[in-house]
Every structure is written in structure tokens, then in C-alpha cells.
Amino acid sequence: MVASLPLRLLLVRPYKQDDAFVERMIATGAEVHRCPVMEIVPVADSLERENIKSRILDFDHYQMAIFVSPIAARLGLDWLEDYWPMLPAGVRFYAVGNSTAEVLRERGIPVEMPTASTDSEGLLELPSLQMVDGEKGLILAGKGGRNLLAEELTRRGVRMDRCELYERQPSNAYVETIESLLMEQRIDLVVAHSGELLKYLFQVLNPDKLQQLLVLPVLVPGERVAELARQSGFQEVLAASSALPEDMVSAIFEWYSNDD
């Protein structure tokens, strides 16, 4: 394995402090251009906030609460702390990935999460989610997104509700920066942590710049997002085993070594 990665990356996910992926890449000598094409905002509509409040007030009616992202965990726990100073007994907490689980652990909440596959499919393999007929579950998430968890758990006999806490919006704040980087050929690898980020990247870029984007290799997590990238027209797609920092970095090392 190479000791350093003199690469120039375009990272399009929303900015986050203490970004382990960015820190690891910079430590290898890579140059990371952080240009978010999406912003995440809490829902502001009064009716939607009343719906959230209703779900939270009924939290003691659920046997399982599933948090799908770190922002869902942070916002959901803030709501719970407002109305449930002491969490009701009998609710099992689940997180789709380790970053999400860490938010719950930081608040002292025991949480179950998949280890072999840190995605919805992995969560559904957990032993405690196999014999769940007659239970009631709540998914805390953003607006939109995948329905796999709700559909499969409903098939297993769970009465599922959804609590939508935030929404994603395309952001063109960095469009000029991205287009300049493309024009000046200062990008070696595009990094998109989800299919939604790919969609927003295409949405905010001027169409005449897309060809310069598509000739670049793109790194995504998992084969599902990789197929979306191929369908979008990317000629070289790198599929990490998950969106975890170590898996994304490992995929870059493997690609860079093979490319040499």
C-alpha cells in the first residue's frame, strides 16, 4: 500500500466539523476541496412540526425507534429531551450507522446497530428485528429517502410510523468553485457519499460542465449508489464497501495502488 496519496479530491457532501474522512485524507497528503451541493435544514412548516410533536408525545407507544442519520439522531433527541426528560422504558433504539449510533451513545442511550453492513439492509439482519410481529416502530429521518426499512418491517408485522425532522435542499453556493476546479483540471477524484448528493451535483452544475465531470473517477459507498453513478454517465466508478471513513479511504488506496 502506498504511503501517501497526492490526490486532489472534490467532496460534495454538507460540511461537518471533525470530519474523519477529510482528516484521514489530508493526513495522507491529499488536497480536499469541500464544496457542498446540498444543505440540510430542520423542517419549519408549522403543520409538519405539529406532526413531529405528535409522534414525540406518543413515544411511549413504540417498541423500537430507528434513527437513520446523525442529524436525525441529534434533532430527534432534542425533541425527545423537550417532552421526555426521562425516556420511557421498553423502547429499543437503533442506528443505521456508527456515526448515528455515536450521537445516541453520547447522550447515554444504549443503541443497536449493524456491524457487517452499515446500511438499512444490515440493520434488518439484526436478531432483535426478526420476530417483531405486533410491535410498533418509529423511523426518525429526513423528508424523502429510502422506504426499505418501513416496507420490510411492515412485512414482518410491525406497525410503522415515520417522523420527518429535516429536509435536504440543493445548494449552489459552491457552483462557481466547482466549475473553476473542473475547468482548470484541478480534480483527480469526485467523492459523493450518497446517491442524493450525485443528484444534486448534476442539478446545480451548468449542463455544459457535465462532460468535464463525467470523465473523472467518482467514489461512492456501496454497489447501489455505484449503479446510480454509472447510470448518470460516470465512466469510472469506485464502490467502497460502506460510507464509513475507513472504508472510503481504503477504496481510494486500493484504486490508487492499482492505477499505479
GROMACS .gro file of C-alpha atoms in nm:
model
  260
    1MET     CA    1   0.000   0.000   0.000
    2VAL     CA    2   0.130   0.347  -0.088
    3ALA     CA    3   0.240   0.573   0.197
    4SER     CA    4   0.079   0.889   0.061
    5LEU     CA    5  -0.193   0.999  -0.176
    6PRO     CA    6  -0.101   1.313  -0.371
    7LEU     CA    7  -0.458   1.346  -0.493
    8ARG     CA    8  -0.698   1.635  -0.535
    9LEU     CA    9  -1.049   1.544  -0.420
   10LEU     CA   10  -1.384   1.712  -0.476
   11LEU     CA   11  -1.603   1.639  -0.171
   12VAL     CA   12  -1.966   1.741  -0.223
   13ARG     CA   13  -2.141   1.638   0.098
   14PRO     CA   14  -2.253   1.901   0.354
   15TYR     CA   15  -1.977   2.046   0.568
   16LYS     CA   16  -1.928   1.878   0.906
   17GLN     CA   17  -1.685   1.952   1.183
   18ASP     CA   18  -1.440   1.682   1.286
   19ASP     CA   19  -1.487   1.507   0.951
   20ALA     CA   20  -1.288   1.185   0.993
   21PHE     CA   21  -1.277   1.120   0.618
   22VAL     CA   22  -1.130   1.463   0.547
   23GLU     CA   23  -0.880   1.433   0.833
   24ARG     CA   24  -0.759   1.094   0.709
   25MET     CA   25  -0.722   1.213   0.352
   26ILE     CA   26  -0.533   1.528   0.449
   27ALA     CA   27  -0.303   1.314   0.663
   28THR     CA   28  -0.210   1.116   0.350
   29GLY     CA   29  -0.114   1.435   0.166
   30ALA     CA   30  -0.435   1.471  -0.033
   31GLU     CA   31  -0.587   1.808  -0.116
   32VAL     CA   32  -0.959   1.812  -0.030
   33HIS     CA   33  -1.188   2.069  -0.189
   34ARG     CA   34  -1.502   2.079   0.025
   35CYS     CA   35  -1.782   2.207  -0.196
   36PRO     CA   36  -2.125   2.105  -0.060
   37VAL     CA   37  -2.403   2.077  -0.317
   38MET     CA   38  -2.667   2.007  -0.052
   39GLU     CA   39  -2.778   2.170   0.270
   40ILE     CA   40  -2.981   2.012   0.548
   41VAL     CA   41  -3.236   2.224   0.737
   42PRO     CA   42  -3.486   2.135   1.011
   43VAL     CA   43  -3.846   2.136   0.892
   44ALA     CA   44  -4.001   2.478   0.951
   45ASP     CA   45  -4.360   2.431   0.835
   46SER     CA   46  -4.593   2.464   1.135
   47LEU     CA   47  -4.811   2.167   1.036
   48GLU     CA   48  -4.506   1.944   0.987
   49ARG     CA   49  -4.368   2.048   1.325
   50GLU     CA   50  -4.703   1.962   1.485
   51ASN     CA   51  -4.677   1.618   1.326
   52ILE     CA   52  -4.331   1.575   1.480
   53LYS     CA   53  -4.463   1.683   1.820
   54SER     CA   54  -4.746   1.432   1.794
   55ARG     CA   55  -4.504   1.144   1.723
   56ILE     CA   56  -4.277   1.250   2.008
   57LEU     CA   57  -4.563   1.278   2.258
   58ASP     CA   58  -4.663   0.921   2.164
   59PHE     CA   59  -4.309   0.793   2.201
   60ASP     CA   60  -4.402   0.558   2.486
   61HIS     CA   61  -4.632   0.372   2.246
   62TYR     CA   62  -4.337   0.240   2.044
   63GLN     CA   63  -4.119  -0.066   2.098
   64MET     CA   64  -3.848   0.047   1.854
   65ALA     CA   65  -3.708   0.381   1.739
   66ILE     CA   66  -3.481   0.382   1.434
   67PHE     CA   67  -3.254   0.678   1.359
   68VAL     CA   68  -3.127   0.683   1.001
   69SER     CA   69  -2.860   0.955   1.019
   70PRO     CA   70  -2.658   1.164   1.266
   71ILE     CA   71  -2.874   1.471   1.201
   72ALA     CA   72  -3.188   1.263   1.260
   73ALA     CA   73  -3.039   1.148   1.589
   74ARG     CA   74  -2.945   1.499   1.701
   75LEU     CA   75  -3.276   1.658   1.609
   76GLY     CA   76  -3.482   1.364   1.731
   77LEU     CA   77  -3.310   1.353   2.068
   78ASP     CA   78  -3.355   1.729   2.106
   79TRP     CA   79  -3.727   1.684   2.058
   80LEU     CA   80  -3.735   1.392   2.300
   81GLU     CA   81  -3.549   1.588   2.566
   82ASP     CA   82  -3.810   1.865   2.539
   83TYR     CA   83  -4.101   1.630   2.608
   84TRP     CA   84  -3.946   1.327   2.777
   85PRO     CA   85  -3.692   1.435   3.044
   86MET     CA   86  -3.684   1.064   3.131
   87LEU     CA   87  -3.715   0.837   2.831
   88PRO     CA   88  -3.994   0.579   2.855
   89ALA     CA   89  -3.897   0.222   2.930
   90GLY     CA   90  -3.944  -0.050   2.673
   91VAL     CA   91  -3.822   0.135   2.364
   92ARG     CA   92  -3.528  -0.019   2.176
   93PHE     CA   93  -3.303   0.229   1.996
   94TYR     CA   94  -3.145   0.151   1.659
   95ALA     CA   95  -2.899   0.338   1.436
   96VAL     CA   96  -2.823   0.262   1.073
   97GLY     CA   97  -2.451   0.351   1.103
   98ASN     CA   98  -2.179   0.409   1.358
   99SER     CA   99  -2.183   0.789   1.328
  100THR     CA  100  -2.554   0.788   1.405
  101ALA     CA  101  -2.507   0.542   1.690
  102GLU     CA  102  -2.235   0.761   1.841
  103VAL     CA  103  -2.480   1.052   1.874
  104LEU     CA  104  -2.707   0.833   2.085
  105ARG     CA  105  -2.420   0.694   2.292
  106GLU     CA  106  -2.303   1.047   2.369
  107ARG     CA  107  -2.644   1.106   2.531
  108GLY     CA  108  -2.618   0.786   2.731
  109ILE     CA  109  -2.866   0.585   2.524
  110PRO     CA  110  -2.794   0.216   2.454
  111VAL     CA  111  -2.825   0.155   2.082
  112GLU     CA  112  -2.814  -0.139   1.843
  113MET     CA  113  -2.652  -0.106   1.502
  114PRO     CA  114  -2.535  -0.338   1.225
  115THR     CA  115  -2.167  -0.419   1.209
  116ALA     CA  116  -2.119  -0.632   0.898
  117SER     CA  117  -2.309  -0.393   0.669
  118THR     CA  118  -2.372  -0.043   0.799
  119ASP     CA  119  -2.686   0.029   0.597
  120SER     CA  120  -3.058  -0.043   0.605
  121GLU     CA  121  -3.004  -0.396   0.477
  122GLY     CA  122  -2.755  -0.461   0.758
  123LEU     CA  123  -2.993  -0.325   1.021
  124LEU     CA  124  -3.269  -0.557   0.904
  125GLU     CA  125  -3.039  -0.854   0.973
  126LEU     CA  126  -3.015  -0.779   1.346
  127PRO     CA  127  -3.157  -1.066   1.557
  128SER     CA  128  -3.384  -0.833   1.758
  129LEU     CA  129  -3.564  -0.726   1.439
  130GLN     CA  130  -3.657  -1.076   1.323
  131MET     CA  131  -3.953  -1.173   1.546
  132VAL     CA  132  -4.134  -0.840   1.572
  133ASP     CA  133  -4.491  -0.919   1.469
  134GLY     CA  134  -4.737  -0.694   1.655
  135GLU     CA  135  -4.481  -0.433   1.760
  136LYS     CA  136  -4.496  -0.063   1.681
  137GLY     CA  137  -4.197   0.123   1.540
  138LEU     CA  138  -4.093   0.480   1.463
  139ILE     CA  139  -3.841   0.584   1.198
  140LEU     CA  140  -3.678   0.922   1.262
  141ALA     CA  141  -3.544   1.056   0.936
  142GLY     CA  142  -3.550   1.337   0.684
  143LYS     CA  143  -3.809   1.403   0.418
  144GLY     CA  144  -3.778   1.164   0.126
  145GLY     CA  145  -3.512   0.893   0.123
  146ARG     CA  146  -3.542   0.517   0.102
  147ASN     CA  147  -3.851   0.326   0.223
  148LEU     CA  148  -3.681  -0.012   0.261
  149LEU     CA  149  -3.687  -0.018   0.643
  150ALA     CA  150  -4.054   0.071   0.673
  151GLU     CA  151  -4.159  -0.164   0.395
  152GLU     CA  152  -3.968  -0.465   0.526
  153LEU     CA  153  -4.060  -0.414   0.891
  154THR     CA  154  -4.424  -0.370   0.793
  155ARG     CA  155  -4.397  -0.701   0.607
  156ARG     CA  156  -4.271  -0.854   0.932
  157GLY     CA  157  -4.581  -0.735   1.115
  158VAL     CA  158  -4.461  -0.405   1.265
  159ARG     CA  159  -4.694  -0.104   1.263
  160MET     CA  160  -4.456   0.160   1.135
  161ASP     CA  161  -4.474   0.538   1.170
  162ARG     CA  162  -4.236   0.797   1.030
  163CYS     CA  163  -4.114   1.119   1.190
  164GLU     CA  164  -3.961   1.355   0.931
  165LEU     CA  165  -3.735   1.603   1.109
  166TYR     CA  166  -3.539   1.775   0.832
  167GLU     CA  167  -3.522   1.825   0.460
  168ARG     CA  168  -3.243   1.832   0.207
  169GLN     CA  169  -3.212   2.113  -0.042
  170PRO     CA  170  -2.974   2.165  -0.332
  171SER     CA  171  -2.717   2.436  -0.272
  172ASN     CA  172  -2.543   2.631  -0.546
  173ALA     CA  173  -2.315   2.820  -0.307
  174TYR     CA  174  -2.005   2.643  -0.444
  175VAL     CA  175  -2.103   2.603  -0.808
  176GLU     CA  176  -1.853   2.860  -0.932
  177THR     CA  177  -1.576   2.697  -0.730
  178ILE     CA  178  -1.659   2.351  -0.864
  179GLU     CA  179  -1.676   2.472  -1.221
  180SER     CA  180  -1.343   2.655  -1.187
  181LEU     CA  181  -1.180   2.340  -1.049
  182LEU     CA  182  -1.316   2.141  -1.341
  183MET     CA  183  -1.207   2.397  -1.599
  184GLU     CA  184  -0.855   2.414  -1.453
  185GLN     CA  185  -0.836   2.032  -1.428
  186ARG     CA  186  -0.757   2.051  -1.056
  187ILE     CA  187  -0.966   1.747  -0.955
  188ASP     CA  188  -0.845   1.386  -0.963
  189LEU     CA  189  -1.139   1.219  -0.788
  190VAL     CA  190  -1.501   1.310  -0.707
  191VAL     CA  191  -1.633   1.185  -0.372
  192ALA     CA  192  -2.011   1.152  -0.323
  193HIS     CA  193  -2.133   0.982  -0.005
  194SER     CA  194  -2.486   0.914  -0.136
  195GLY     CA  195  -2.698   0.891  -0.446
  196GLU     CA  196  -2.880   1.205  -0.341
  197LEU     CA  197  -2.555   1.402  -0.349
  198LEU     CA  198  -2.496   1.280  -0.703
  199LYS     CA  199  -2.842   1.401  -0.798
  200TYR     CA  200  -2.783   1.747  -0.651
  201LEU     CA  201  -2.437   1.772  -0.808
  202PHE     CA  202  -2.594   1.722  -1.150
  203GLN     CA  203  -2.877   1.957  -1.062
  204VAL     CA  204  -2.662   2.257  -0.963
  205LEU     CA  205  -2.391   2.230  -1.230
  206ASN     CA  206  -2.436   2.402  -1.564
  207PRO     CA  207  -2.506   2.135  -1.829
  208ASP     CA  208  -2.205   2.240  -2.036
  209LYS     CA  209  -1.975   2.145  -1.747
  210LEU     CA  210  -2.110   1.793  -1.703
  211GLN     CA  211  -1.878   1.633  -1.958
  212GLN     CA  212  -1.576   1.759  -1.765
  213LEU     CA  213  -1.725   1.600  -1.454
  214LEU     CA  214  -1.812   1.264  -1.606
  215VAL     CA  215  -1.461   1.188  -1.731
  216LEU     CA  216  -1.337   1.194  -1.369
  217PRO     CA  217  -1.347   0.885  -1.146
  218VAL     CA  218  -1.607   0.902  -0.870
  219LEU     CA  219  -1.603   0.731  -0.529
  220VAL     CA  220  -1.936   0.626  -0.376
  221PRO     CA  221  -2.044   0.393  -0.094
  222GLY     CA  222  -2.191   0.059  -0.194
  223GLU     CA  223  -2.299  -0.103  -0.517
  224ARG     CA  224  -2.646   0.056  -0.516
  225VAL     CA  225  -2.502   0.409  -0.535
  226ALA     CA  226  -2.232   0.286  -0.774
  227GLU     CA  227  -2.501   0.176  -1.018
  228LEU     CA  228  -2.664   0.519  -0.992
  229ALA     CA  229  -2.328   0.676  -1.075
  230ARG     CA  230  -2.288   0.453  -1.381
  231GLN     CA  231  -2.640   0.534  -1.498
  232SER     CA  232  -2.557   0.904  -1.458
  233GLY     CA  233  -2.273   0.865  -1.706
  234PHE     CA  234  -1.959   0.836  -1.495
  235GLN     CA  235  -1.705   0.628  -1.684
  236GLU     CA  236  -1.503   0.513  -1.381
  237VAL     CA  237  -1.685   0.431  -1.057
  238LEU     CA  238  -1.517   0.324  -0.732
  239ALA     CA  239  -1.751   0.146  -0.488
  240ALA     CA  240  -1.642   0.144  -0.123
  241SER     CA  241  -1.795  -0.124   0.097
  242SER     CA  242  -1.968   0.146   0.307
  243ALA     CA  243  -1.972   0.519   0.375
  244LEU     CA  244  -1.754   0.475   0.685
  245PRO     CA  245  -1.436   0.686   0.665
  246GLU     CA  246  -1.207   0.383   0.686
  247ASP     CA  247  -1.390   0.207   0.402
  248MET     CA  248  -1.393   0.513   0.177
  249VAL     CA  249  -1.023   0.579   0.239
  250SER     CA  250  -0.938   0.211   0.186
  251ALA     CA  251  -1.115   0.215  -0.151
  252ILE     CA  252  -0.909   0.517  -0.255
  253PHE     CA  253  -0.584   0.349  -0.152
  254GLU     CA  254  -0.676   0.035  -0.345
  255TRP     CA  255  -0.769   0.232  -0.657
  256TYR     CA  256  -0.457   0.447  -0.639
  257SER     CA  257  -0.231   0.144  -0.594
  258ASN     CA  258  -0.389  -0.041  -0.887
  259ASP     CA  259  -0.378   0.271  -1.101
  260ASP     CA  260  -0.001   0.289  -1.048
   0.00000   0.00000   0.00000
